[in-house]
């Protein structure tokens, strides 16, 4: 047995479980046939949970069963079936709202999520949506307030019973046409379903631009949440933390804490430094104990001279104290102080932040990098010069000083040079050195000694 429920945003077809829930389905079918639900407001919409309607007053605490409509207020509720058990396992199920102890009336809801175990055993499932699931998606996306009440009305406009297997109760009279809406039914609405909403009506150009900028910021935050860079698009930085930049590199944490403590108690103060070198990156975060002290420091300390530098102060835009467990796993508080590693985040975030820096900031960063490279180059040149100076001032090699292979190779090169040039002066020194080597170098290799001996004899022959 089916019923078509027409709403202001589309139509849905509901198949009823008449065999499992005969009394509850009779109640629902007869109320639809009586046009009791026409112009009823969806007064509660919780995204991913339920969309509730069926109260003619639109408040959420009214409505009578078909027996209460025909027989009086004492029959407002009746006992619905609870067996066999039907669970709220899928989206699109239709359930009569229980007023307690299994008593139901006219109000019902559509499930907007799956595995809603908290509803099982309390409310009576009577059917499911077989056509019009896109209407349920639109209802699920409706904009609501903190009490889950939609800002723009979503109403049932008409109900059509396709098949009714039950006989009409005594004194039941089906209306010949759909009745016009009463003032009571339309009283609790907000914005009419067919009313065009103009957000810019009555606003100045500055207010319109501010509204557009806010929308754009929310859209960007939502995109960051979708791609996984933010755990939540609505996440906001703390209101008691100040961001200070353009600091002098010599300014320390203690200096800033002393300066800013006159506005209120400072919980933490940290100058962000490079991980490897420990040099100041010329910006810091100051966390106050309360928001009022933070606001006072913001208004008083901007463009103030500290250590011959005019600093810039702004409210922190960092959410680095929020530790993200990963996409789909939520967030947790991080008691650690803000540091450069948490601030810069992933490599992709760092690259995007660099692109967003102004050109002047990028030039300054490049110049600082170039200065560091030049300093490193100067240090390397200095080390090389010192090493070269030490080599030039090194004592002449004596075989009695060391037995390293380096000095052996050096002596070998000297002997080869002497052999090629064949100077007479070198011959005497070579012969003397040869003799001295044979006396004082018993650990030299045999080949090396033979080479020197041959060289010495050859030079002596040339001299004679």
Coordinates of C-alpha atoms in Angstrom, one line a residue, residues 69-422:
X69 CA -9.7 13.3 15.6
X70 CA -12.9 11.2 15.4
X71 CA -13.5 10.4 19.0
X72 CA -12.0 13.2 21.0
X73 CA -8.8 14.3 22.9
X74 CA -8.9 11.3 25.2
X75 CA -8.0 9.1 22.1
X76 CA -5.2 11.4 21.1
X77 CA -2.6 8.5 21.3
X78 CA -3.0 4.8 20.9
X79 CA -0.7 1.7 21.4
X80 CA 1.2 0.8 18.3
X81 CA 2.6 -2.6 17.4
X82 CA 6.2 -3.4 18.4
X83 CA 6.5 -6.9 16.9
X84 CA 8.0 -8.0 14.7
X85 CA 10.9 -5.7 15.3
X86 CA 11.9 -3.4 12.5
X87 CA 15.2 -1.5 13.0
X88 CA 16.1 1.9 11.8
X89 CA 18.9 0.5 9.7
X90 CA 18.6 2.6 6.5
X91 CA 17.9 6.1 5.4
X92 CA 14.4 6.8 4.0
X93 CA 12.4 4.8 6.6
X94 CA 9.1 6.3 8.0
X95 CA 8.4 6.0 11.7
X96 CA 5.6 7.3 13.9
X97 CA 6.9 9.3 16.8
X98 CA 6.4 7.7 20.2
X99 CA 5.1 9.8 23.1
X100 CA 6.4 7.2 25.6
X101 CA 5.4 3.6 26.4
X102 CA 4.7 2.8 22.8
X103 CA 2.0 5.5 22.4
X104 CA 1.9 7.2 19.0
X105 CA -0.2 9.9 17.4
X106 CA 0.1 11.8 14.2
X107 CA 3.7 12.9 14.1
X108 CA 6.2 11.0 12.1
X109 CA 9.7 11.3 10.8
X110 CA 12.0 10.2 7.9
X111 CA 15.4 8.8 8.7
X112 CA 18.3 10.6 7.1
X113 CA 21.1 8.3 8.1
X114 CA 21.9 4.6 8.5
X115 CA 22.2 2.4 11.6
X116 CA 20.2 4.8 13.9
X117 CA 20.2 2.3 16.8
X118 CA 19.1 4.9 19.4
X119 CA 15.7 5.0 17.7
X120 CA 15.2 1.2 17.8
X121 CA 12.6 -0.1 20.3
X122 CA 11.1 3.4 20.9
X123 CA 9.5 4.5 17.7
X124 CA 7.3 2.5 15.3
X125 CA 8.6 2.0 11.7
X126 CA 5.6 1.9 9.3
X127 CA 7.1 2.2 5.9
X128 CA 10.0 3.3 3.6
X129 CA 10.5 5.8 0.8
X130 CA 10.7 4.0 -2.6
X131 CA 10.7 7.0 -4.9
X132 CA 12.0 10.5 -4.3
X133 CA 15.2 9.9 -2.4
X134 CA 16.6 13.2 -4.0
X135 CA 13.9 15.0 -2.0
X136 CA 15.3 13.5 1.2
X137 CA 18.8 14.7 0.3
X138 CA 17.4 18.2 -0.2
X139 CA 15.8 18.0 3.2
X140 CA 19.0 16.7 4.8
X141 CA 20.9 19.7 3.4
X142 CA 18.4 22.3 4.7
X143 CA 19.9 25.2 6.7
X144 CA 18.7 25.1 10.3
X145 CA 19.3 27.0 13.5
X146 CA 20.8 25.7 16.8
X147 CA 17.4 24.0 17.6
X148 CA 17.4 22.2 14.2
X149 CA 14.5 24.3 13.0
X150 CA 14.8 25.2 9.2
X151 CA 15.1 28.9 8.4
X152 CA 13.1 28.5 5.2
X153 CA 9.8 26.5 5.4
X154 CA 9.6 23.0 4.1
X155 CA 6.0 21.8 4.2
X156 CA 3.8 19.0 3.1
X157 CA 1.5 20.4 0.5
X158 CA -0.7 17.4 -0.3
X159 CA -1.0 13.6 0.3
X160 CA -2.4 11.1 -2.1
X161 CA -3.4 7.6 -1.0
X162 CA -2.8 5.2 -3.9
X163 CA -4.3 2.1 -2.2
X164 CA -6.2 1.8 1.0
X165 CA -6.9 -1.8 2.2
X166 CA -8.7 -0.7 5.4
X167 CA -12.3 0.2 5.9
X168 CA -13.1 3.7 7.0
X169 CA -13.8 4.1 10.7
X170 CA -17.3 5.1 11.9
X171 CA -18.0 8.8 11.5
X172 CA -15.1 9.2 9.0
X173 CA -15.8 11.6 6.2
X174 CA -13.3 12.1 3.4
X175 CA -13.1 15.7 2.1
X176 CA -14.1 16.3 -1.5
X177 CA -11.1 18.6 -2.0
X178 CA -8.0 19.7 -0.2
X179 CA -8.9 22.3 2.4
X180 CA -7.2 25.7 2.4
X181 CA -4.5 26.4 4.9
X182 CA -5.6 27.9 8.2
X183 CA -3.9 30.8 10.0
X184 CA -2.8 28.4 12.7
X185 CA -0.9 26.1 10.3
X186 CA 0.9 29.0 8.7
X187 CA 1.6 31.0 11.9
X188 CA 4.8 29.3 13.0
X189 CA 6.6 29.5 9.7
X190 CA 9.6 31.7 9.1
X191 CA 10.4 32.3 5.4
X192 CA 7.8 31.0 3.0
X193 CA 8.8 28.1 0.8
X194 CA 8.2 30.1 -2.4
X195 CA 9.7 33.4 -1.1
X196 CA 12.9 34.6 -2.8
X197 CA 15.6 35.5 -0.4
X198 CA 17.7 38.6 -1.2
X199 CA 20.7 38.6 1.1
X200 CA 21.8 42.1 -0.1
X201 CA 18.4 43.8 0.7
X202 CA 18.9 46.8 2.9
X203 CA 22.7 46.4 3.1
X204 CA 25.4 48.9 2.2
X205 CA 28.1 48.2 -0.4
X206 CA 30.7 47.6 2.4
X207 CA 28.4 45.1 4.1
X208 CA 27.8 43.3 0.9
X209 CA 31.6 43.1 0.1
X210 CA 32.2 41.8 3.7
X211 CA 29.5 39.2 3.3
X212 CA 31.0 38.0 -0.1
X213 CA 34.5 37.9 1.4
X214 CA 33.2 35.8 4.3
X215 CA 31.5 33.4 1.9
X216 CA 34.7 33.1 -0.1
X217 CA 36.7 32.3 3.1
X218 CA 34.2 29.7 4.1
X219 CA 34.3 28.1 0.7
X220 CA 38.1 28.0 0.8
X221 CA 38.0 26.5 4.3
X222 CA 35.6 23.8 3.1
X223 CA 37.9 23.0 0.2
X224 CA 40.8 22.6 2.6
X225 CA 38.7 20.3 4.7
X226 CA 37.8 18.2 1.6
X227 CA 41.4 17.8 0.4
X228 CA 42.5 17.0 4.0
X229 CA 44.5 20.1 4.9
X230 CA 42.1 21.1 7.7
X231 CA 40.3 18.7 10.1
X232 CA 37.3 21.1 10.2
X233 CA 36.2 24.0 8.1
X234 CA 34.8 25.8 11.2
X235 CA 38.0 25.5 13.1
X236 CA 39.1 28.9 14.4
X237 CA 42.4 30.0 16.0
X238 CA 42.6 30.8 19.7
X239 CA 41.5 34.3 20.7
X240 CA 44.1 34.8 23.4
X241 CA 47.2 34.4 21.2
X242 CA 49.0 37.3 19.4
X243 CA 51.3 36.9 16.4
X244 CA 54.3 39.3 16.4
X245 CA 56.5 39.8 13.4
X246 CA 59.4 42.1 12.2
X247 CA 61.3 41.3 15.3
X248 CA 65.0 42.1 15.8
X249 CA 67.0 38.8 15.7
X250 CA 68.5 39.7 19.1
X251 CA 65.1 39.8 20.7
X252 CA 64.5 36.9 23.1
X253 CA 61.5 35.2 24.6
X254 CA 62.2 36.7 28.0
X255 CA 62.3 40.2 26.5
X256 CA 58.9 39.8 24.9
X257 CA 57.4 38.3 28.0
X258 CA 58.5 41.2 30.1
X259 CA 57.2 43.7 27.6
X260 CA 53.8 42.1 27.1
X261 CA 53.2 41.1 30.7
X262 CA 52.1 44.6 31.6
X263 CA 48.8 43.9 29.8
X264 CA 48.1 40.7 31.7
X265 CA 49.4 37.4 32.7
X266 CA 51.4 35.7 29.9
X267 CA 51.0 31.9 29.8
X268 CA 53.7 31.4 27.1
X269 CA 55.9 33.4 24.9
X270 CA 58.1 31.9 22.2
X271 CA 60.3 33.4 19.5
X272 CA 60.2 30.9 16.6
X273 CA 63.7 29.8 15.6
X274 CA 65.3 27.8 12.9
X275 CA 65.5 24.1 13.8
X276 CA 69.2 23.6 12.7
X277 CA 70.9 26.9 13.3
X278 CA 68.8 28.2 16.2
X279 CA 68.6 31.6 14.6
X280 CA 65.5 33.7 15.2
X281 CA 63.1 33.8 12.3
X282 CA 62.0 37.2 13.5
X283 CA 58.4 36.3 14.5
X284 CA 56.8 35.0 17.7
X285 CA 53.6 34.0 19.5
X286 CA 52.5 35.4 22.8
X287 CA 49.7 33.5 24.7
X288 CA 47.8 35.4 27.4
X289 CA 45.7 34.0 30.1
X290 CA 42.5 35.8 29.0
X291 CA 41.1 37.4 25.9
X292 CA 40.8 40.9 27.3
X293 CA 44.6 41.2 27.9
X294 CA 45.2 39.9 24.4
X295 CA 43.0 42.6 22.9
X296 CA 44.6 45.4 25.0
X297 CA 48.1 44.3 23.8
X298 CA 46.8 44.2 20.2
X299 CA 45.6 47.8 20.3
X300 CA 48.7 49.2 22.1
X301 CA 51.7 47.3 20.8
X302 CA 51.3 47.5 17.0
X303 CA 54.1 49.5 15.4
X304 CA 56.0 49.8 18.7
X305 CA 59.8 50.1 18.7
X306 CA 61.5 47.1 20.3
X307 CA 65.3 46.7 19.9
X308 CA 65.4 49.3 17.1
X309 CA 62.7 47.5 15.1
X310 CA 59.1 48.5 14.7
X311 CA 57.1 45.3 15.3
X312 CA 53.7 44.4 13.8
X313 CA 51.1 42.7 16.0
X314 CA 48.0 40.8 14.9
X315 CA 45.8 38.1 16.2
X316 CA 47.1 34.6 15.6
X317 CA 45.7 32.7 12.6
X318 CA 47.4 29.5 13.5
X319 CA 45.7 26.4 14.7
X320 CA 48.9 24.5 15.4
X321 CA 47.9 23.7 19.0
X322 CA 45.2 21.4 17.5
X323 CA 46.7 18.0 16.8
X324 CA 44.9 16.3 13.9
X325 CA 44.8 12.5 14.2
X326 CA 44.1 12.1 10.5
X327 CA 41.2 12.3 8.1
X328 CA 38.1 10.8 9.6
X329 CA 39.8 10.3 13.0
X330 CA 39.0 13.6 14.6
X331 CA 41.3 16.0 16.6
X332 CA 42.7 16.3 20.0
X333 CA 44.3 19.1 22.1
X334 CA 48.0 19.4 22.0
X335 CA 49.6 20.9 25.2
X336 CA 52.9 21.5 23.5
X337 CA 53.9 25.1 22.8
X338 CA 53.8 26.4 19.3
X339 CA 56.9 25.6 17.4
X340 CA 58.1 26.1 13.8
X341 CA 57.6 22.4 12.9
X342 CA 53.9 22.4 13.9
X343 CA 53.4 25.8 12.3
X344 CA 54.6 25.1 8.9
X345 CA 52.8 21.7 8.6
X346 CA 53.3 19.6 5.5
X347 CA 55.6 20.3 2.6
X348 CA 52.7 21.3 0.4
X349 CA 51.4 23.8 3.0
X350 CA 54.8 25.3 3.3
X351 CA 55.1 25.7 -0.5
X352 CA 51.7 27.4 -0.6
X353 CA 52.6 29.7 2.2
X354 CA 55.7 30.7 0.3
X355 CA 53.7 31.5 -2.8
X356 CA 51.4 33.7 -0.7
X357 CA 54.3 35.8 0.8
X358 CA 54.6 39.3 -0.6
X359 CA 57.4 39.9 -3.1
X360 CA 59.3 41.9 -0.6
X361 CA 59.2 39.1 1.9
X362 CA 60.5 36.6 -0.7
X363 CA 63.3 39.0 -1.7
X364 CA 64.3 39.3 2.0
X365 CA 64.2 35.5 2.4
X366 CA 66.4 35.1 -0.7
X367 CA 68.8 37.7 0.4
X368 CA 69.2 36.0 3.8
X369 CA 69.7 32.7 2.1
X370 CA 72.3 34.2 -0.2
X371 CA 74.1 35.8 2.8
X372 CA 74.2 32.5 4.6
X373 CA 75.7 30.8 1.5
X374 CA 78.3 33.5 1.1
X375 CA 79.3 33.1 4.8
X376 CA 79.6 29.4 4.3
X377 CA 81.7 30.0 1.2
X378 CA 84.0 32.4 3.1
X379 CA 84.4 29.9 5.8
X380 CA 85.3 27.1 3.3
X381 CA 87.9 29.4 1.7
X382 CA 89.3 30.3 5.0
X383 CA 89.7 26.6 6.0
X384 CA 91.3 25.9 2.6
X385 CA 93.8 28.7 3.1
X386 CA 94.7 27.6 6.6
X387 CA 95.2 24.1 5.3
X388 CA 97.4 25.3 2.4
X389 CA 99.4 27.5 4.8
X390 CA 100.0 24.5 7.1
X391 CA 101.2 22.4 4.1
X392 CA 103.7 25.1 3.1
X393 CA 105.1 25.5 6.5
X394 CA 105.4 21.8 7.1
X395 CA 108.9 20.5 8.1
X396 CA 110.9 18.7 5.5
X397 CA 110.3 15.0 5.4
X398 CA 112.6 12.8 7.4
X399 CA 112.2 9.1 7.2
X400 CA 112.9 8.8 10.8
X401 CA 109.9 11.0 11.6
X402 CA 107.2 8.8 10.1
X403 CA 106.7 5.6 8.3
X404 CA 103.5 6.5 6.5
X405 CA 102.8 5.5 2.9
X406 CA 102.2 9.1 2.0
X407 CA 105.8 10.1 2.8
X408 CA 107.1 7.0 1.0
X409 CA 105.2 8.1 -2.1
X410 CA 106.6 11.6 -1.7
X411 CA 110.2 10.3 -1.5
X412 CA 109.5 8.2 -4.5
X413 CA 108.5 11.2 -6.5
X414 CA 111.6 13.1 -5.4
X415 CA 113.8 10.2 -6.5
X416 CA 112.1 10.0 -9.9
X417 CA 112.6 13.7 -10.4
X418 CA 116.3 13.5 -9.4
X419 CA 116.7 10.6 -11.8
X420 CA 115.2 12.6 -14.7
X421 CA 117.0 15.9 -14.1
X422 CA 120.3 14.4 -13.1

